[in-house]
């Protein structure tokens, strides 16, 4: 399908209002009020929400900042699937997919599952594999190797699933843009796609393509991941089977126990934690806390997560380790761990993934220093977009490197690996307000790229090395507005607070807004005109600062700063002249040995 794409450079969002007048902090960032935190209408709505919910007024304002209405705050604070679960039939082709999945169960067919090599693909594949096996089907899975097979369905793998007897193949977290691969399988097996990636190409001519981002889908579920779609497809299938009386003679599957995988995928695929996604993660974390899935329990232990897992545990402890297999080692290892039911075997696989993740960190570090230097040179040369390509760079980590560069320089960043055949294969990350995926598709349609696609904030691409300079010029022209961005990412401040108001009770009330992540950032609070009364370095490497703060109102507050080294932030906080400072950070209540205290975790500072 051909589309008409805008020819004008992407426009930047309107300029935000500065918070506490900070134009350049010690880390070089502007402090800005998040979503109009200084807007009187937001403040009035926040007061009304706080009064109805029985919360401190500042927490009501935080809810208003997150787009909550007076009536919507209750579901946000206590998100239940019963209230937020949509009718799966809203998704285009879902009824056809569910009917075919139900028939496969009724006839005990063999089912093939082809999943992507990231966390979302592994979790979606795990959900479906468990669902069909519990229902009595034989299941074969395939996760492609990033280096030898690449992204998306490929003919040899699908033919292999058919050879193993699969009469139904489900492609999860991929397949929407794979008509050339899937269409020739007509008559060999029925194909269902459960995917959420955009595509400007014609949809495959298969049984069903369930994708909330396909042009003709009006479900409004554009921001759910593939694992969530797998869960919804299983729910729709159970509904169909129940309507036929199937469960009068067969046990009904326990779908709720799959919510741990939906939560993990939702967080790791950076889906907005609002509405349905918030319910999936909130309820899924409760399931995960029971530690009934042997593989996840082993991975939590190897990652050192001893408390009840939260969104941070998913994003920074579990996700990177599961992803590591798909990036630089055994693509299917993550899925095998999620499906494992033997404690000893799971422990061995978790140790393997942990070791692979450490290797991935080393591979990334080898690239990152040089990439950062080249990125700085490109920004100084006036490029709106940073585009790097290097020989001997591992294709499995270029996306991570692109993300680091984007965060460091506040510019769209694309990083590619030069392969032996003369091609460059890479990934890109964008900044809010600039749609990278649309520009990548335009570059492909202009003949600059061999392959390319994605969404607003992330995209993948490949091209001949001879086209790199032309591609860079194309990106600079289409995303020219990026050159006007500040050199560091703005720090979004939710509220200003007096030190005396930073209480345990307030921190606990703010924690009711969790889980935090994309679309629901942890509230970032500013303290104005604060002095450091005492500072000392702690930890094995002396890289953590422990502080005692005093406010202009006489209040005192404990604070911590991690990974300070010898940064300008550390120098200012340790300055013995004790200059007045504005501080930005997170207010958290922490319990230790039966005692609960409040601590301010500093992220940035500026001279008052």
Coordinates of C-alpha atoms in Angstrom, one line a residue:
X1 CA 0.0 0.0 0.0
X2 CA 1.4 3.3 -1.0
X3 CA 1.0 6.2 1.4
X4 CA 1.5 10.0 1.0
X5 CA 4.1 11.1 3.5
X6 CA 4.6 14.6 4.7
X7 CA 7.5 16.4 2.9
X8 CA 8.0 19.1 5.5
X9 CA 10.5 18.7 8.3
X10 CA 8.9 17.5 11.5
X11 CA 7.8 20.3 13.8
X12 CA 9.0 20.5 17.4
X13 CA 6.6 20.6 20.3
X14 CA 5.9 24.0 21.9
X15 CA 8.4 25.4 24.4
X16 CA 7.7 24.3 28.0
X17 CA 7.8 26.6 31.1
X18 CA 11.0 26.5 33.2
X19 CA 10.8 25.1 36.7
X20 CA 12.4 27.2 39.4
X21 CA 14.0 29.2 36.5
X22 CA 16.7 26.5 35.9
X23 CA 17.9 27.0 32.3
X24 CA 21.1 24.9 32.7
X25 CA 21.6 22.6 35.7
X26 CA 24.9 21.1 36.8
X27 CA 24.2 18.3 34.3
X28 CA 23.4 20.9 31.6
X29 CA 19.7 20.3 31.5
X30 CA 16.7 22.7 31.6
X31 CA 14.2 22.0 34.3
X32 CA 10.7 22.2 33.0
X33 CA 7.2 21.7 34.5
X34 CA 5.8 18.4 33.3
X35 CA 2.6 18.7 31.3
X36 CA 1.8 22.2 32.6
X37 CA 2.3 21.5 36.3
X38 CA 2.2 25.2 36.9
X39 CA -1.2 25.5 35.1
X40 CA -3.9 26.8 37.5
X41 CA -6.5 24.5 35.8
X42 CA -4.3 21.4 36.6
X43 CA -4.0 22.6 40.2
X44 CA -7.7 23.0 40.6
X45 CA -8.4 19.6 39.1
X46 CA -5.7 18.1 41.3
X47 CA -7.3 19.6 44.4
X48 CA -10.7 18.1 43.5
X49 CA -9.2 14.7 42.8
X50 CA -7.3 14.8 46.1
X51 CA -10.4 15.7 48.0
X52 CA -12.5 12.9 46.5
X53 CA -9.7 10.2 46.8
X54 CA -8.7 11.3 50.3
X55 CA -5.1 12.0 49.2
X56 CA -2.7 14.9 49.8
X57 CA -3.3 17.7 47.4
X58 CA 0.1 17.3 45.8
X59 CA -0.8 13.7 44.9
X60 CA -4.0 14.9 43.4
X61 CA -2.1 17.3 41.2
X62 CA 0.2 14.4 40.1
X63 CA -2.8 12.5 39.0
X64 CA -4.2 15.5 37.1
X65 CA -0.8 15.8 35.4
X66 CA -1.1 12.3 34.2
X67 CA -4.3 13.1 32.3
X68 CA -6.7 11.7 34.9
X69 CA -10.2 13.1 35.3
X70 CA -12.1 13.4 38.5
X71 CA -13.9 10.1 37.6
X72 CA -10.9 8.3 36.2
X73 CA -8.6 8.6 39.2
X74 CA -10.2 5.6 41.0
X75 CA -9.4 3.1 38.2
X76 CA -5.8 4.5 38.0
X77 CA -5.2 4.1 41.7
X78 CA -6.8 0.6 41.8
X79 CA -6.6 -0.8 38.3
X80 CA -8.6 -4.0 38.0
X81 CA -8.8 -6.1 34.8
X82 CA -12.5 -6.7 35.5
X83 CA -13.1 -3.0 35.0
X84 CA -10.5 -2.3 32.2
X85 CA -10.5 -5.5 30.1
X86 CA -11.7 -4.7 26.6
X87 CA -13.8 -7.0 24.4
X88 CA -11.2 -8.8 22.4
X89 CA -13.6 -8.7 19.4
X90 CA -12.9 -5.0 19.1
X91 CA -9.6 -6.0 17.4
X92 CA -9.9 -6.5 13.7
X93 CA -9.6 -10.3 12.8
X94 CA -9.6 -11.4 16.4
X95 CA -12.9 -13.3 16.0
X96 CA -11.4 -15.3 13.1
X97 CA -8.2 -15.9 15.0
X98 CA -10.0 -17.1 18.1
X99 CA -12.4 -19.4 16.2
X100 CA -9.4 -21.0 14.5
X101 CA -7.5 -21.4 17.8
X102 CA -10.6 -22.9 19.4
X103 CA -10.9 -25.4 16.5
X104 CA -7.2 -26.4 17.0
X105 CA -7.9 -27.2 20.6
X106 CA -11.1 -29.1 19.9
X107 CA -9.2 -31.3 17.4
X108 CA -6.0 -31.5 19.4
X109 CA -4.0 -30.2 16.5
X110 CA -0.3 -29.4 16.4
X111 CA 0.4 -25.7 16.7
X112 CA 3.5 -23.9 15.6
X113 CA 4.5 -20.6 17.3
X114 CA 7.0 -18.2 15.7
X115 CA 8.1 -15.4 18.0
X116 CA 10.4 -12.4 17.9
X117 CA 13.7 -12.6 19.7
X118 CA 13.1 -9.9 22.3
X119 CA 11.3 -10.1 25.7
X120 CA 7.9 -9.4 24.2
X121 CA 8.3 -12.1 21.6
X122 CA 9.5 -14.6 24.2
X123 CA 6.7 -13.7 26.6
X124 CA 4.0 -13.8 24.0
X125 CA 5.3 -17.2 22.7
X126 CA 5.4 -18.5 26.3
X127 CA 1.8 -17.5 26.9
X128 CA 0.5 -19.2 23.8
X129 CA 2.6 -22.3 24.2
X130 CA 1.4 -22.8 27.8
X131 CA -2.2 -22.1 26.7
X132 CA -2.2 -24.7 23.9
X133 CA -0.3 -27.3 25.8
X134 CA -2.6 -27.0 28.8
X135 CA -5.5 -27.5 26.4
X136 CA -4.0 -30.7 25.0
X137 CA -2.3 -29.6 21.8
X138 CA 1.2 -30.4 20.7
X139 CA 3.3 -27.2 20.4
X140 CA 6.5 -26.4 18.6
X141 CA 8.1 -23.0 18.9
X142 CA 10.8 -21.1 16.9
X143 CA 12.6 -18.0 17.9
X144 CA 14.8 -16.8 15.0
X145 CA 18.6 -16.1 15.3
X146 CA 19.2 -12.4 15.0
X147 CA 22.4 -12.9 13.0
X148 CA 21.6 -15.8 10.7
X149 CA 17.8 -15.4 10.2
X150 CA 17.1 -11.7 11.1
X151 CA 13.8 -10.2 12.2
X152 CA 10.5 -11.7 11.3
X153 CA 9.2 -14.9 9.8
X154 CA 11.4 -16.7 7.3
X155 CA 10.4 -19.6 5.0
X156 CA 12.8 -22.3 6.2
X157 CA 11.7 -21.9 9.8
X158 CA 8.0 -21.9 8.9
X159 CA 8.4 -24.9 6.7
X160 CA 10.2 -26.6 9.6
X161 CA 7.2 -26.0 11.8
X162 CA 4.9 -27.5 9.1
X163 CA 7.2 -30.5 8.7
X164 CA 6.7 -31.1 12.5
X165 CA 3.0 -31.4 11.9
X166 CA 1.8 -27.8 12.6
X167 CA -1.5 -27.2 10.9
X168 CA -1.9 -23.8 12.6
X169 CA 1.1 -21.4 12.9
X170 CA 0.9 -18.2 15.0
X171 CA 3.4 -15.5 14.4
X172 CA 3.7 -13.2 17.5
X173 CA 5.4 -9.8 17.7
X174 CA 6.1 -10.0 14.0
X175 CA 4.5 -10.9 10.7
X176 CA 2.5 -7.8 9.7
X177 CA 5.1 -6.8 7.1
X178 CA 5.8 -10.4 5.9
X179 CA 3.3 -10.9 3.1
X180 CA 6.1 -12.2 0.8
X181 CA 7.0 -14.9 3.3
X182 CA 3.5 -15.9 4.6
X183 CA 1.4 -15.8 1.4
X184 CA 3.2 -18.8 -0.3
X185 CA 2.2 -21.0 2.7
X186 CA -1.4 -20.9 1.6
X187 CA -2.8 -24.5 1.7
X188 CA 0.1 -25.8 3.8
X189 CA -1.0 -24.4 7.2
X190 CA -3.4 -21.7 8.5
X191 CA -1.5 -18.6 9.6
X192 CA -2.5 -16.1 12.3
X193 CA -0.4 -13.0 13.1
X194 CA -0.6 -11.3 16.5
X195 CA 1.5 -8.2 16.2
X196 CA 1.6 -4.5 17.1
X197 CA 4.2 -3.1 14.7
X198 CA 3.2 -0.6 12.0
X199 CA 3.5 -1.4 8.4
X200 CA 2.8 0.6 5.3
X201 CA 2.8 -2.5 3.1
X202 CA -0.2 -4.7 2.1
X203 CA -1.3 -7.1 4.9
X204 CA -0.5 -10.8 4.4
X205 CA -3.2 -12.8 2.6
X206 CA -3.6 -15.2 5.6
X207 CA -6.4 -16.3 7.9
X208 CA -6.1 -13.4 10.4
X209 CA -3.8 -10.5 11.1
X210 CA -4.6 -9.2 14.6
X211 CA -2.8 -5.9 14.9
X212 CA -4.2 -2.8 16.6
X213 CA -1.9 -0.6 14.5
X214 CA -3.2 -1.9 11.1
X215 CA -4.9 1.0 9.3
X216 CA -8.5 -0.5 9.5
X217 CA -8.4 -1.5 13.2
X218 CA -10.5 0.9 15.3
X219 CA -10.0 -1.0 18.6
X220 CA -8.1 1.9 20.3
X221 CA -5.6 -0.7 21.6
X222 CA -2.7 0.9 19.8
X223 CA -0.4 0.8 22.8
X224 CA -0.5 -2.8 23.9
X225 CA 2.4 -5.2 23.3
X226 CA 2.3 -8.6 21.6
X227 CA 2.2 -10.5 24.9
X228 CA -1.0 -8.6 25.8
X229 CA -2.4 -9.5 22.4
X230 CA -1.6 -13.2 23.0
X231 CA -3.4 -12.9 26.3
X232 CA -6.5 -11.3 24.7
X233 CA -6.4 -14.0 21.9
X234 CA -6.4 -16.7 24.6
X235 CA -9.3 -15.0 26.4
X236 CA -11.3 -14.8 23.2
X237 CA -10.6 -18.5 22.5
X238 CA -11.7 -19.5 25.9
X239 CA -14.9 -17.4 25.4
X240 CA -15.6 -19.3 22.1
X241 CA -14.9 -22.7 23.7
X242 CA -17.2 -21.9 26.6
X243 CA -20.0 -21.0 24.3
X244 CA -19.8 -24.5 22.7
X245 CA -19.9 -26.2 26.1
X246 CA -16.3 -27.4 25.8
X247 CA -15.5 -26.9 29.4
X248 CA -18.3 -29.1 30.6
X249 CA -16.0 -32.1 29.9
X250 CA -12.6 -30.4 29.8
X251 CA -10.7 -28.3 32.4
X252 CA -10.7 -24.6 31.8
X253 CA -7.2 -23.0 31.6
X254 CA -6.0 -20.6 34.2
X255 CA -5.3 -17.5 32.1
X256 CA -4.6 -15.2 35.1
X257 CA -1.4 -17.0 35.9
X258 CA 0.0 -15.8 32.5
X259 CA -0.3 -12.2 33.7
X260 CA 3.3 -12.2 35.0
X261 CA 4.5 -12.6 31.4
X262 CA 2.1 -9.9 30.2
X263 CA 3.5 -7.5 32.8
X264 CA 7.1 -8.3 32.0
X265 CA 6.6 -7.7 28.3
X266 CA 4.6 -4.6 28.8
X267 CA 7.3 -3.0 30.8
X268 CA 10.2 -4.2 28.7
X269 CA 8.6 -3.2 25.4
X270 CA 8.2 0.3 27.0
X271 CA 4.4 0.4 26.6
X272 CA 2.6 3.3 28.3
X273 CA 1.6 2.3 31.8
X274 CA -1.9 3.7 31.6
X275 CA -5.4 2.2 31.3
X276 CA -5.4 -1.5 30.4
X277 CA -1.5 -1.7 30.4
X278 CA -1.5 -0.4 34.0
X279 CA -4.0 -3.1 35.0
X280 CA -1.9 -5.8 33.2
X281 CA 1.3 -4.7 35.0
X282 CA -0.3 -4.1 38.5
X283 CA -2.0 -7.5 38.5
X284 CA 0.9 -9.3 36.7
X285 CA 3.4 -8.1 39.3
X286 CA 1.1 -9.7 42.0
X287 CA 1.3 -13.0 40.1
X288 CA 5.1 -12.7 39.7
X289 CA 5.5 -12.0 43.4
X290 CA 4.1 -15.5 44.1
X291 CA 7.2 -16.9 42.4
X292 CA 5.3 -19.8 40.9
X293 CA 7.0 -19.7 37.4
X294 CA 10.1 -21.7 37.9
X295 CA 12.1 -19.9 35.2
X296 CA 11.3 -16.4 36.4
X297 CA 12.0 -17.3 40.0
X298 CA 15.5 -18.6 39.0
X299 CA 16.2 -15.4 37.1
X300 CA 15.0 -13.2 39.9
X301 CA 17.4 -15.0 42.3
X302 CA 20.4 -14.8 39.9
X303 CA 19.6 -11.0 39.5
X304 CA 19.5 -10.5 43.3
X305 CA 15.9 -9.4 43.5
X306 CA 14.8 -10.5 47.0
X307 CA 11.8 -8.1 47.5
X308 CA 8.5 -8.3 45.6
X309 CA 9.3 -7.6 42.0
X310 CA 8.2 -4.2 40.6
X311 CA 8.4 -2.5 37.2
X312 CA 12.0 -1.6 37.8
X313 CA 12.8 -5.3 38.4
X314 CA 11.2 -6.2 35.1
X315 CA 13.0 -3.4 33.1
X316 CA 16.5 -3.6 34.6
X317 CA 16.9 -7.1 36.1
X318 CA 14.8 -9.5 34.1
X319 CA 14.4 -7.9 30.7
X320 CA 18.1 -7.3 29.9
X321 CA 19.0 -10.9 30.8
X322 CA 16.2 -12.4 28.7
X323 CA 17.0 -10.1 25.8
X324 CA 20.7 -10.9 26.0
X325 CA 20.2 -14.4 24.5
X326 CA 18.5 -12.9 21.4
X327 CA 21.1 -10.2 21.1
X328 CA 24.4 -12.1 21.1
X329 CA 23.9 -15.8 21.9
X330 CA 21.1 -18.4 21.9
X331 CA 17.9 -16.7 20.6
X332 CA 15.5 -19.3 22.1
X333 CA 17.1 -19.4 25.6
X334 CA 14.8 -16.8 27.1
X335 CA 11.7 -18.6 25.9
X336 CA 13.1 -22.0 27.1
X337 CA 13.6 -20.5 30.6
X338 CA 10.1 -19.0 30.7
X339 CA 8.7 -22.4 29.9
X340 CA 11.0 -24.5 32.1
X341 CA 9.4 -26.4 35.0
X342 CA 12.5 -28.1 36.4
X343 CA 14.2 -26.1 39.2
X344 CA 17.8 -27.3 38.5
X345 CA 17.5 -26.8 34.8
X346 CA 16.0 -23.3 35.3
X347 CA 18.9 -22.4 37.5
X348 CA 21.4 -23.4 34.9
X349 CA 19.6 -21.4 32.2
X350 CA 19.4 -18.4 34.4
X351 CA 23.1 -18.5 35.1
X352 CA 23.8 -18.8 31.4
X353 CA 21.6 -15.8 30.6
X354 CA 23.3 -13.8 33.4
X355 CA 26.7 -14.7 31.9
X356 CA 25.5 -13.8 28.4
X357 CA 24.2 -10.5 29.7
X358 CA 27.6 -9.6 31.2
X359 CA 29.2 -10.4 27.9
X360 CA 26.6 -8.2 26.2
X361 CA 27.6 -5.3 28.5
X362 CA 31.2 -5.8 27.5
X363 CA 30.4 -5.8 23.8
X364 CA 28.3 -2.7 24.3
X365 CA 31.1 -0.9 26.3
X366 CA 33.6 -1.7 23.5
X367 CA 31.5 0.3 21.1
X368 CA 30.1 3.0 23.3
X369 CA 33.2 5.1 23.9
X370 CA 34.0 5.5 20.2
X371 CA 30.4 6.0 19.3
X372 CA 30.0 8.8 21.9
X373 CA 33.1 10.6 20.5
X374 CA 31.7 10.3 16.9
X375 CA 28.3 11.5 18.0
X376 CA 29.8 14.5 19.7
X377 CA 31.6 15.4 16.6
X378 CA 28.5 15.1 14.5
X379 CA 26.5 17.4 16.8
X380 CA 29.3 20.0 16.8
X381 CA 29.2 19.8 12.9
X382 CA 25.6 20.8 13.0
X383 CA 23.8 17.6 12.2
X384 CA 20.2 17.4 13.4
X385 CA 20.4 13.6 13.5
X386 CA 23.2 11.4 14.6
X387 CA 23.9 8.5 12.3
X388 CA 26.9 6.2 13.0
X389 CA 28.1 3.0 11.3
X390 CA 31.1 1.0 12.3
X391 CA 32.9 -2.2 11.3
X392 CA 33.1 -4.9 13.9
X393 CA 30.2 -3.4 15.7
X394 CA 27.8 -6.2 16.9
X395 CA 24.3 -5.8 15.3
X396 CA 22.8 -7.1 18.5
X397 CA 23.7 -4.1 20.6
X398 CA 23.5 -1.2 18.2
X399 CA 20.0 -0.4 19.4
X400 CA 21.2 -0.1 22.9
X401 CA 24.0 2.2 21.8
X402 CA 21.6 4.3 19.8
X403 CA 19.5 4.7 23.0
X404 CA 22.5 5.8 25.0
X405 CA 23.5 8.4 22.4
X406 CA 19.9 9.7 22.2
X407 CA 19.9 10.2 26.0
X408 CA 23.3 11.8 26.1
X409 CA 22.8 14.3 23.2
X410 CA 19.0 14.8 23.0
X411 CA 19.0 14.0 19.3
X412 CA 17.5 11.2 17.2
X413 CA 20.3 8.7 17.0
X414 CA 20.8 5.8 14.6
X415 CA 23.6 3.3 14.9
X416 CA 24.4 0.5 12.4
X417 CA 26.9 -2.3 12.0
X418 CA 28.8 -2.7 8.8
X419 CA 28.5 -6.3 7.7
X420 CA 30.9 -8.3 5.6
X421 CA 28.6 -8.2 2.5
X422 CA 28.8 -4.4 2.4
X423 CA 25.4 -3.8 4.0
X424 CA 24.7 -1.7 7.1
X425 CA 22.1 -3.0 9.5
X426 CA 21.0 -0.9 12.5
X427 CA 18.5 0.6 14.9
X428 CA 17.4 4.1 15.7
X429 CA 15.9 5.9 18.7
X430 CA 14.1 9.2 18.6
X431 CA 13.1 12.0 21.0
X432 CA 9.6 12.9 22.0
X433 CA 7.8 14.9 19.3
X434 CA 9.8 13.6 16.3
X435 CA 8.4 10.6 14.5
X436 CA 11.4 8.5 13.4
X437 CA 9.4 5.5 12.1
X438 CA 7.5 7.6 9.5
X439 CA 10.8 9.1 8.2
X440 CA 12.4 5.7 8.0
X441 CA 9.5 4.4 5.9
X442 CA 9.9 7.5 3.7
X443 CA 13.6 6.8 3.2
X444 CA 12.8 3.2 2.2
X445 CA 10.2 4.4 -0.3
X446 CA 12.8 6.9 -1.6
X447 CA 15.1 4.0 -2.4
X448 CA 17.7 4.8 0.2
X449 CA 17.1 1.8 2.4
X450 CA 16.8 -1.9 1.7
X451 CA 14.5 -2.5 4.6
X452 CA 13.1 -0.1 7.2
X453 CA 10.2 0.4 9.6
X454 CA 9.2 1.0 13.2
X455 CA 7.3 3.5 15.2
X456 CA 7.7 7.1 16.4
X457 CA 10.4 6.4 19.0
X458 CA 12.3 3.4 17.6
X459 CA 13.0 1.9 14.2
X460 CA 15.1 -0.6 12.4
X461 CA 16.8 -0.3 9.0
X462 CA 19.3 -1.7 6.6
X463 CA 21.0 -0.1 3.5
X464 CA 24.1 -0.4 1.3
X465 CA 27.1 1.3 2.9
X466 CA 27.4 3.5 -0.2
X467 CA 24.0 5.1 0.8
X468 CA 25.0 6.1 4.3
X469 CA 25.8 9.8 3.5
X470 CA 22.7 10.2 1.4
X471 CA 20.6 8.7 4.2
X472 CA 22.1 11.0 6.7
X473 CA 21.3 14.0 4.6
X474 CA 17.7 12.7 4.2
X475 CA 17.4 12.4 8.0
X476 CA 18.8 15.8 8.6
X477 CA 16.3 17.4 6.2
X478 CA 13.3 15.5 7.5
X479 CA 14.1 15.9 11.2
X480 CA 15.7 19.4 10.9
X481 CA 13.9 20.6 14.0
X482 CA 16.1 18.4 16.2
X483 CA 18.9 20.8 15.6
X484 CA 17.0 23.4 17.7
X485 CA 16.7 21.1 20.7
X486 CA 18.8 21.8 23.8
X487 CA 21.9 19.7 24.1
X488 CA 20.7 17.7 27.0
X489 CA 17.3 16.1 27.7
X490 CA 15.0 18.3 29.7
X491 CA 14.3 17.3 33.3
X492 CA 10.5 17.1 33.8
X493 CA 9.6 18.4 37.2
X494 CA 6.2 17.4 38.7
X495 CA 6.1 19.6 41.8
X496 CA 8.1 21.8 44.1
X497 CA 8.2 20.8 47.8
X498 CA 9.4 22.3 51.0
X499 CA 11.9 20.1 52.9
X500 CA 9.6 20.0 55.9
X501 CA 6.8 18.7 53.7
X502 CA 8.9 15.7 52.5
X503 CA 7.4 13.2 54.9
X504 CA 7.1 9.5 55.1
X505 CA 3.4 9.8 54.7
X506 CA 3.7 11.9 51.5
X507 CA 6.2 9.5 50.0
X508 CA 3.9 6.6 50.7
X509 CA 1.0 8.4 49.1
X510 CA 3.1 9.2 46.0
X511 CA 4.0 5.5 45.8
X512 CA 0.3 4.7 45.1
X513 CA 0.9 6.0 41.6
X514 CA 3.2 3.0 40.9
X515 CA 3.9 1.0 38.7
X516 CA 6.2 3.6 37.2
X517 CA 7.5 3.6 33.7
X518 CA 6.7 4.8 30.2
X519 CA 3.6 7.0 30.3
X520 CA 3.7 7.2 34.1
X521 CA 7.1 8.4 35.2
X522 CA 7.9 8.4 38.9
X523 CA 7.2 11.9 40.2
X524 CA 10.2 14.1 40.1
X525 CA 10.2 16.6 42.9
X526 CA 12.2 19.9 43.2
X527 CA 13.4 21.2 46.5
X528 CA 14.1 24.9 46.5
X529 CA 16.9 26.8 48.3
X530 CA 18.3 23.8 50.1
X531 CA 21.7 23.6 51.9
X532 CA 23.8 20.5 52.4
X533 CA 24.5 20.2 56.1
X534 CA 26.6 17.1 55.9
X535 CA 28.0 14.8 53.2
X536 CA 30.1 11.6 53.2
X537 CA 30.9 9.0 50.6
X538 CA 29.8 5.4 51.3
X539 CA 29.8 2.1 49.5
X540 CA 32.6 -0.2 48.5
X541 CA 33.9 2.1 45.8
X542 CA 33.0 5.4 47.6
X543 CA 30.8 6.3 44.6
X544 CA 27.6 7.0 46.6
X545 CA 27.0 10.3 48.5
X546 CA 25.0 10.3 51.7
X547 CA 23.7 13.7 52.6
X548 CA 21.8 15.6 55.2
X549 CA 19.7 18.5 53.8
X550 CA 18.4 21.6 55.5
X551 CA 15.6 23.6 54.0
X552 CA 14.9 27.3 54.3
X553 CA 12.0 26.4 56.6
X554 CA 14.4 24.6 58.9
X555 CA 13.3 21.1 57.9
X556 CA 15.8 18.3 57.5
X557 CA 15.9 15.4 55.1
X558 CA 18.2 12.5 54.3
X559 CA 19.4 12.2 50.7
X560 CA 21.4 9.8 48.5
X561 CA 23.2 10.2 45.2
X562 CA 24.5 7.2 43.3
X563 CA 27.3 6.9 40.8
X564 CA 28.6 10.4 41.6
X565 CA 32.4 9.8 40.9
X566 CA 34.0 13.2 40.4
X567 CA 31.2 14.9 38.6
X568 CA 30.2 18.6 38.8
X569 CA 27.2 17.4 40.8
X570 CA 29.4 15.7 43.4
X571 CA 31.7 18.8 43.6
X572 CA 28.7 21.1 44.3
X573 CA 27.2 18.8 46.9
X574 CA 30.5 18.4 48.7
X575 CA 31.3 22.1 48.5
X576 CA 32.2 23.0 52.1
X577 CA 31.0 26.6 51.6
X578 CA 27.5 25.1 51.5
X579 CA 25.9 27.2 48.7
X580 CA 22.1 27.3 48.5
X581 CA 20.9 24.8 45.8
X582 CA 17.8 23.7 44.0
X583 CA 17.6 19.9 44.0
X584 CA 15.6 17.5 41.8
X585 CA 14.9 13.9 42.8
X586 CA 12.6 11.2 43.9
X587 CA 11.0 11.0 47.4
X588 CA 10.7 7.4 48.6
X589 CA 9.7 5.7 51.8
X590 CA 12.1 2.9 52.7
X591 CA 11.7 0.2 55.4
X592 CA 14.6 -1.4 57.2
X593 CA 14.5 -3.5 60.3
X594 CA 10.9 -2.6 61.0
X595 CA 11.5 1.2 60.7
X596 CA 10.2 3.3 57.8
X597 CA 12.1 6.5 56.9
X598 CA 11.9 8.9 54.0
X599 CA 14.9 9.5 51.6
X600 CA 15.4 12.0 48.8
X601 CA 17.2 10.4 45.8
X602 CA 18.9 13.3 44.0
X603 CA 19.0 13.3 40.2
X604 CA 20.2 16.8 39.5
X605 CA 21.1 20.1 41.1
X606 CA 21.4 23.8 40.2
X607 CA 22.7 26.9 42.0
X608 CA 19.8 28.7 43.7

